[in-house]
Amino acid sequence: MSDPSAAHPVFAELSAAQHAMLATDGTPVSYRTGERLFAEGGVADRFWLIRTGSVALDMQVPGRGEQVIETLSADTVLGWSWLHPPYRWHFGAVAREATTTVAFDAAAVRERCADDPAFGYAILRCFTPVIIERLMATRLRVLDLYATPAQVGRPATEVPS
């Protein structure tokens, strides 16, 4: 297949040869609105480049069912649980609208990373900003969730009277 990662901003730092290696493990996949890509706790056996549409990350909350924690839109990457054992999804994912992606075989990419440490380091450098961005977004949601109504919108240095 042609190189699906070449124009994708997440993989902008890869060399042409590294793009070519990654491209061999990618397959176009489309999802209908409401179709589940993966379930929390399942085997993290791939990752995706979202081309069009959007995907909601969700988690099971006792007594409340599946709760959306973040929505990912086009031109982003979905999935990083494949990077580290035990290779299980921490969340679930469902298409919020018709979505086109390129799905990558995680085991094949991990094998390439092990065989070619320069490729592995380049892939890790591509995913690290994604992980940091998602952790920071989660941090902000947690802060918002646990802030008391009187604290919302108040500067951190202001002391209530």
Coordinates of N, CA and C in Angstrom, one line a residue:
M1 N 0.8 -1.2 0.0 CA 0.0 0.0 0.0 C 0.9 1.2 0.0
S2 N 0.3 2.4 -0.4 CA 1.1 3.6 -0.4 C 1.3 4.0 1.1
D3 N 2.2 4.9 1.3 CA 2.6 5.2 2.7 C 1.5 6.0 3.4
P4 N 0.7 5.5 4.3 CA -0.3 6.2 5.0 C 0.2 7.1 6.0
S5 N 1.4 6.9 6.5 CA 2.0 7.7 7.6 C 2.7 9.0 7.0
A6 N 3.1 9.0 5.8 CA 3.9 10.1 5.2 C 3.4 11.5 5.5
A7 N 2.1 11.7 5.3 CA 1.5 13.0 5.4 C 0.9 13.2 6.8
H8 N 1.0 12.2 7.7 CA 0.4 12.4 9.0 C 1.3 13.1 10.0
P9 N 0.8 14.2 10.6 CA 1.7 15.0 11.5 C 2.3 14.2 12.6
V10 N 1.7 13.2 13.1 CA 2.3 12.4 14.3 C 3.6 11.8 13.8
F11 N 3.7 11.4 12.6 CA 4.9 10.7 12.1 C 5.8 11.6 11.3
A12 N 5.7 12.9 11.4 CA 6.5 13.9 10.6 C 8.0 13.7 10.8
E13 N 8.5 13.3 11.9 CA 9.9 13.2 12.1 C 10.5 11.9 11.6
L14 N 9.7 10.9 11.1 CA 10.3 9.7 10.5 C 11.0 10.0 9.2
S15 N 12.1 9.3 9.0 CA 12.8 9.4 7.7 C 11.9 8.7 6.6
A16 N 12.3 8.8 5.4 CA 11.5 8.2 4.3 C 11.6 6.7 4.4
A17 N 12.8 6.2 4.8 CA 12.9 4.7 5.0 C 12.1 4.2 6.2
Q18 N 12.0 5.0 7.2 CA 11.2 4.6 8.4 C 9.7 4.6 8.0
H19 N 9.3 5.6 7.3 CA 7.9 5.7 6.8 C 7.6 4.4 6.0
A20 N 8.5 4.1 5.1 CA 8.3 2.9 4.3 C 8.1 1.6 5.1
M21 N 9.0 1.5 6.1 CA 8.9 0.3 7.0 C 7.5 0.3 7.7
L22 N 7.1 1.4 8.2 CA 5.8 1.5 8.9 C 4.6 1.2 8.0
A23 N 4.7 1.7 6.8 CA 3.6 1.6 5.8 C 3.3 0.1 5.5
T24 N 4.3 -0.8 5.6 CA 4.1 -2.2 5.3 C 3.2 -2.8 6.3
D25 N 3.0 -2.2 7.5 CA 2.2 -2.8 8.5 C 0.8 -2.1 8.6
G26 N 0.5 -1.2 7.7 CA -0.8 -0.5 7.8 C -1.8 -1.0 6.8
T27 N -3.1 -1.0 7.2 CA -4.2 -1.4 6.4 C -5.4 -0.4 6.6
P28 N -6.0 0.1 5.5 CA -7.1 1.0 5.6 C -8.3 0.2 6.2
V29 N -9.0 0.9 7.2 CA -10.2 0.3 7.8 C -11.2 1.4 8.1
S30 N -12.4 1.1 7.8 CA -13.5 2.1 8.1 C -14.4 1.6 9.1
Y31 N -15.0 2.5 9.9 CA -16.0 2.1 11.0 C -17.2 2.9 10.8
R32 N -18.4 2.3 11.1 CA -19.7 2.9 11.1 C -19.9 3.6 12.4
T33 N -20.8 4.6 12.4 CA -21.2 5.3 13.6 C -21.6 4.2 14.7
G34 N -21.0 4.3 15.9 CA -21.4 3.4 16.9 C -20.6 2.1 16.9
E35 N -19.8 1.8 15.9 CA -19.0 0.6 15.9 C -17.8 0.7 16.8
R36 N -17.6 -0.4 17.6 CA -16.6 -0.4 18.6 C -15.3 -0.9 17.9
L37 N -14.2 -0.1 18.2 CA -12.9 -0.5 17.7 C -12.2 -1.4 18.6
F38 N -12.3 -1.2 19.9 CA -11.8 -2.1 20.9 C -12.5 -1.9 22.2
A39 N -12.3 -2.9 23.1 CA -13.0 -2.8 24.4 C -11.9 -2.7 25.5
E40 N -12.2 -2.0 26.6 CA -11.3 -1.9 27.7 C -10.9 -3.3 28.2
G41 N -9.6 -3.5 28.4 CA -9.1 -4.8 28.9 C -8.8 -5.8 27.8
G42 N -9.2 -5.5 26.5 CA -8.9 -6.4 25.4 C -7.4 -6.3 25.0
V43 N -7.0 -7.2 24.1 CA -5.6 -7.3 23.7 C -5.4 -6.1 22.8
A44 N -4.3 -5.3 23.1 CA -3.9 -4.1 22.3 C -3.0 -4.6 21.2
D45 N -3.6 -5.0 20.1 CA -2.9 -5.6 19.0 C -2.7 -4.7 17.8
R46 N -3.1 -3.4 17.9 CA -3.0 -2.5 16.8 C -3.1 -1.1 17.3
F47 N -2.8 -0.1 16.4 CA -3.0 1.3 16.6 C -3.5 1.9 15.3
W48 N -4.1 3.0 15.4 CA -4.7 3.6 14.2 C -4.3 5.1 14.0
L49 N -4.2 5.5 12.7 CA -4.2 6.8 12.3 C -5.6 7.2 11.9
I50 N -6.3 8.1 12.6 CA -7.6 8.5 12.2 C -7.5 9.5 11.1
R51 N -8.1 9.1 9.9 CA -8.1 10.0 8.7 C -9.2 10.9 8.7
T52 N -10.5 10.4 8.9 CA -11.7 11.2 8.9 C -12.6 10.7 10.1
G53 N -13.5 11.5 10.5 CA -14.4 11.1 11.6 C -13.9 11.4 13.0
S54 N -14.4 10.7 13.9 CA -14.0 10.8 15.3 C -14.3 9.5 16.1
V55 N -13.5 9.4 17.1 CA -13.6 8.2 18.0 C -13.6 8.6 19.4
A56 N -14.5 8.0 20.2 CA -14.7 8.4 21.6 C -13.9 7.3 22.4
L57 N -13.1 7.7 23.4 CA -12.5 6.8 24.3 C -13.4 6.7 25.5
D58 N -13.7 5.5 26.0 CA -14.6 5.4 27.1 C -14.1 4.4 28.1
M59 N -14.7 4.3 29.2 CA -14.3 3.4 30.3 C -15.6 3.0 31.0
Q60 N -15.5 1.8 31.6 CA -16.6 1.2 32.4 C -16.6 1.8 33.8
V61 N -17.7 2.5 34.2 CA -17.8 3.0 35.5 C -18.9 2.3 36.2
P62 N -18.6 1.6 37.4 CA -19.6 0.8 38.1 C -20.9 1.7 38.3
G63 N -22.0 1.1 38.0 CA -23.3 1.7 38.2 C -23.6 2.8 37.1
R64 N -22.7 3.1 36.2 CA -22.9 4.2 35.2 C -22.7 3.7 33.8
G65 N -22.1 2.5 33.7 CA -21.8 2.0 32.3 C -20.6 2.6 31.7
E66 N -20.6 2.6 30.3 CA -19.5 3.2 29.6 C -19.6 4.8 29.6
Q67 N -18.6 5.4 30.1 CA -18.5 6.9 30.1 C -17.4 7.4 29.2
V68 N -17.7 8.3 28.4 CA -16.8 8.9 27.4 C -15.8 9.8 28.2
I69 N -14.5 9.6 28.0 CA -13.5 10.4 28.7 C -12.8 11.3 27.8
E70 N -12.8 11.0 26.5 CA -12.2 11.9 25.5 C -12.6 11.5 24.1
T71 N -12.7 12.5 23.2 CA -13.0 12.3 21.8 C -11.8 12.7 21.0
L72 N -11.4 11.8 20.1 CA -10.3 12.0 19.2 C -10.8 12.3 17.8
S73 N -10.3 13.3 17.2 CA -10.7 13.6 15.8 C -9.7 13.2 14.7
A74 N -10.0 13.6 13.5 CA -9.2 13.3 12.4 C -7.8 13.9 12.6
D75 N -6.8 13.2 11.9 CA -5.4 13.6 12.0 C -4.8 13.4 13.4
T76 N -5.2 12.4 14.0 CA -4.5 12.0 15.3 C -4.3 10.5 15.3
V77 N -3.6 10.0 16.3 CA -3.3 8.6 16.4 C -4.2 8.1 17.6
L78 N -4.6 6.9 17.5 CA -5.4 6.2 18.5 C -4.7 5.0 18.9
G79 N -4.5 4.9 20.2 CA -3.9 3.7 20.8 C -2.4 3.8 21.1
W80 N -2.0 3.6 22.3 CA -0.6 3.4 22.7 C -0.4 2.3 23.7
S81 N -1.5 1.6 24.0 CA -1.3 0.5 25.0 C -0.5 -0.7 24.3
W82 N -0.4 -0.7 23.0 CA 0.4 -1.7 22.3 C 1.9 -1.6 22.6
L83 N 2.3 -0.5 23.1 CA 3.8 -0.2 23.3 C 4.4 -0.9 24.4
H84 N 3.6 -1.3 25.4 CA 4.2 -1.9 26.7 C 3.4 -3.0 27.2
P85 N 4.0 -4.1 27.6 CA 3.3 -5.2 28.2 C 2.4 -4.7 29.4
P86 N 1.3 -5.3 29.6 CA 0.8 -6.6 29.1 C 0.0 -6.4 27.8
Y87 N 0.1 -5.3 27.1 CA -0.6 -5.0 25.8 C -2.1 -5.2 25.9
R88 N -2.7 -4.5 26.9 CA -4.1 -4.5 27.1 C -4.6 -3.1 27.0
W89 N -5.8 -2.9 26.5 CA -6.4 -1.6 26.4 C -6.8 -1.1 27.7
H90 N -6.4 0.1 28.1 CA -6.8 0.8 29.3 C -8.2 1.4 29.2
F91 N -8.7 1.6 28.0 CA -10.0 2.2 27.8 C -10.6 1.4 26.6
G92 N -11.8 1.8 26.3 CA -12.5 1.3 25.1 C -12.5 2.4 24.0
A93 N -12.9 2.1 22.8 CA -13.0 3.1 21.8 C -14.2 2.8 20.8
V94 N -15.0 3.8 20.5 CA -16.1 3.6 19.6 C -16.2 4.8 18.6
A95 N -16.5 4.5 17.4 CA -16.7 5.5 16.4 C -17.9 6.4 16.7
R96 N -17.7 7.7 16.8 CA -18.8 8.6 17.0 C -19.5 9.0 15.8
E97 N -18.9 8.8 14.6 CA -19.4 9.0 13.3 C -18.7 8.1 12.4
A98 N -19.1 8.1 11.1 CA -18.4 7.3 10.1 C -16.9 7.7 10.2
T99 N -16.0 6.8 10.3 CA -14.6 7.1 10.5 C -13.7 6.2 9.6
T100 N -12.7 6.9 9.0 CA -11.8 6.1 8.2 C -10.4 6.2 8.9
T101 N -9.7 5.1 8.9 CA -8.4 5.0 9.6 C -7.4 4.2 8.8
V102 N -6.2 4.2 9.3 CA -5.2 3.2 8.8 C -4.9 2.4 10.1
A103 N -5.1 1.1 10.1 CA -4.8 0.3 11.3 C -3.5 -0.3 11.1
F104 N -2.6 -0.3 12.1 CA -1.3 -0.9 12.1 C -1.2 -2.1 13.0
D105 N -0.6 -3.1 12.5 CA -0.4 -4.3 13.3 C 0.7 -4.1 14.3
A106 N 0.3 -4.1 15.6 CA 1.2 -3.7 16.7 C 2.3 -4.7 16.8
A107 N 2.0 -6.0 16.8 CA 3.1 -7.0 16.9 C 4.2 -6.8 15.9
A108 N 3.7 -6.6 14.6 CA 4.7 -6.4 13.5 C 5.5 -5.1 13.8
V109 N 4.9 -4.0 14.2 CA 5.7 -2.8 14.5 C 6.6 -3.0 15.6
R110 N 6.2 -3.7 16.7 CA 7.1 -4.0 17.8 C 8.3 -4.8 17.4
E111 N 8.0 -5.8 16.5 CA 9.1 -6.6 16.0 C 10.1 -5.7 15.2
R112 N 9.6 -4.8 14.4 CA 10.5 -3.9 13.6 C 11.3 -3.1 14.6
C113 N 10.6 -2.6 15.7 CA 11.3 -1.8 16.7 C 12.5 -2.6 17.3
A114 N 12.2 -3.8 17.6 CA 13.2 -4.7 18.3 C 14.4 -5.0 17.3
D115 N 14.0 -5.2 16.0 CA 15.1 -5.5 15.0 C 15.9 -4.3 14.6
D116 N 15.3 -3.1 14.7 CA 16.0 -1.9 14.3 C 15.8 -0.8 15.4
P117 N 16.8 -0.7 16.3 CA 16.6 0.2 17.4 C 16.4 1.7 17.0
A118 N 17.0 2.1 15.9 CA 16.8 3.5 15.4 C 15.3 3.7 15.0
F119 N 14.7 2.7 14.4 CA 13.3 2.7 14.1 C 12.5 2.7 15.3
G120 N 12.8 1.9 16.3 CA 12.1 1.8 17.6 C 12.2 3.1 18.3
Y121 N 13.3 3.7 18.3 CA 13.5 5.0 19.0 C 12.6 6.1 18.3
A122 N 12.7 6.1 17.0 CA 11.9 7.1 16.2 C 10.4 6.9 16.5
I123 N 9.9 5.7 16.5 CA 8.5 5.4 16.8 C 8.2 5.9 18.3
L124 N 9.0 5.6 19.2 CA 8.8 6.1 20.6 C 8.7 7.6 20.6
R125 N 9.6 8.3 19.9 CA 9.6 9.7 19.9 C 8.3 10.3 19.2
C126 N 7.7 9.5 18.3 CA 6.5 9.9 17.7 C 5.3 9.8 18.7
F127 N 5.3 8.7 19.5 CA 4.2 8.4 20.4 C 4.3 9.2 21.8
T128 N 5.5 9.6 22.2 CA 5.7 10.3 23.5 C 4.9 11.5 23.5
P129 N 4.9 12.4 22.5 CA 4.0 13.6 22.6 C 2.5 13.3 22.7
V130 N 2.1 12.2 22.1 CA 0.7 11.8 22.1 C 0.4 11.4 23.6
I131 N 1.2 10.6 24.2 CA 1.0 10.1 25.5 C 0.9 11.3 26.5
I132 N 1.9 12.2 26.4 CA 1.9 13.4 27.2 C 0.7 14.3 27.1
E133 N 0.3 14.5 25.8 CA -0.9 15.3 25.5 C -2.2 14.7 26.2
R134 N -2.3 13.4 26.1 CA -3.5 12.7 26.7 C -3.4 12.7 28.2
L135 N -2.2 12.6 28.8 CA -2.1 12.6 30.2 C -2.4 14.0 30.7
M136 N -2.0 15.1 30.0 CA -2.3 16.4 30.4 C -3.8 16.7 30.3
A137 N -4.4 16.2 29.3 CA -5.9 16.4 29.1 C -6.6 15.7 30.2
T138 N -6.2 14.5 30.6 CA -6.8 13.8 31.7 C -6.6 14.6 33.0
R139 N -5.4 15.1 33.2 CA -5.1 15.9 34.4 C -6.1 17.1 34.5
L140 N -6.3 17.8 33.4 CA -7.2 18.9 33.5 C -8.7 18.5 33.8
R141 N -9.1 17.3 33.2 CA -10.4 16.8 33.5 C -10.6 16.5 34.9
V142 N -9.6 15.8 35.5 CA -9.6 15.5 36.9 C -9.7 16.7 37.8
L143 N -8.8 17.7 37.5 CA -8.9 18.9 38.3 C -10.3 19.6 38.2
D144 N -10.8 19.6 37.0 CA -12.2 20.2 36.8 C -13.2 19.4 37.6
L145 N -13.1 18.0 37.6 CA -14.0 17.2 38.3 C -14.0 17.4 39.8
Y146 N -12.8 17.5 40.3 CA -12.7 17.6 41.8 C -12.7 19.0 42.4
A147 N -12.7 20.0 41.5 CA -12.7 21.4 42.0 C -14.1 21.7 42.6
T148 N -14.2 22.4 43.7 CA -15.5 22.7 44.3 C -16.0 23.9 43.4
P149 N -17.3 24.1 43.4 CA -17.9 25.1 42.5 C -17.3 26.5 42.9
A150 N -17.0 26.8 44.1 CA -16.4 28.1 44.5 C -15.0 28.3 43.9
Q151 N -14.3 27.2 43.6 CA -13.0 27.3 43.1 C -12.9 27.4 41.6
V152 N -13.9 27.1 40.9 CA -13.9 27.1 39.5 C -13.9 28.6 39.0
G153 N -12.9 28.9 38.2 CA -12.7 30.2 37.7 C -11.9 31.2 38.6
R154 N -11.6 30.8 39.8 CA -10.9 31.6 40.7 C -9.4 31.4 40.5
P155 N -8.6 32.5 40.5 CA -7.2 32.3 40.4 C -6.6 31.5 41.5
A156 N -5.6 30.7 41.3 CA -5.0 29.8 42.3 C -4.5 30.6 43.5
T157 N -4.0 31.8 43.3 CA -3.4 32.6 44.4 C -4.5 33.3 45.3
E158 N -5.7 33.4 44.8 CA -6.7 34.1 45.6 C -7.1 33.3 46.8
V159 N -7.2 33.9 47.9 CA -7.6 33.3 49.2 C -9.0 33.7 49.5
P160 N -9.9 32.7 49.7 CA -11.3 33.1 50.0 C -11.4 33.8 51.4
S161 N -12.3 34.7 51.5 CA -12.5 35.4 52.7 C -13.6 34.8 53.6

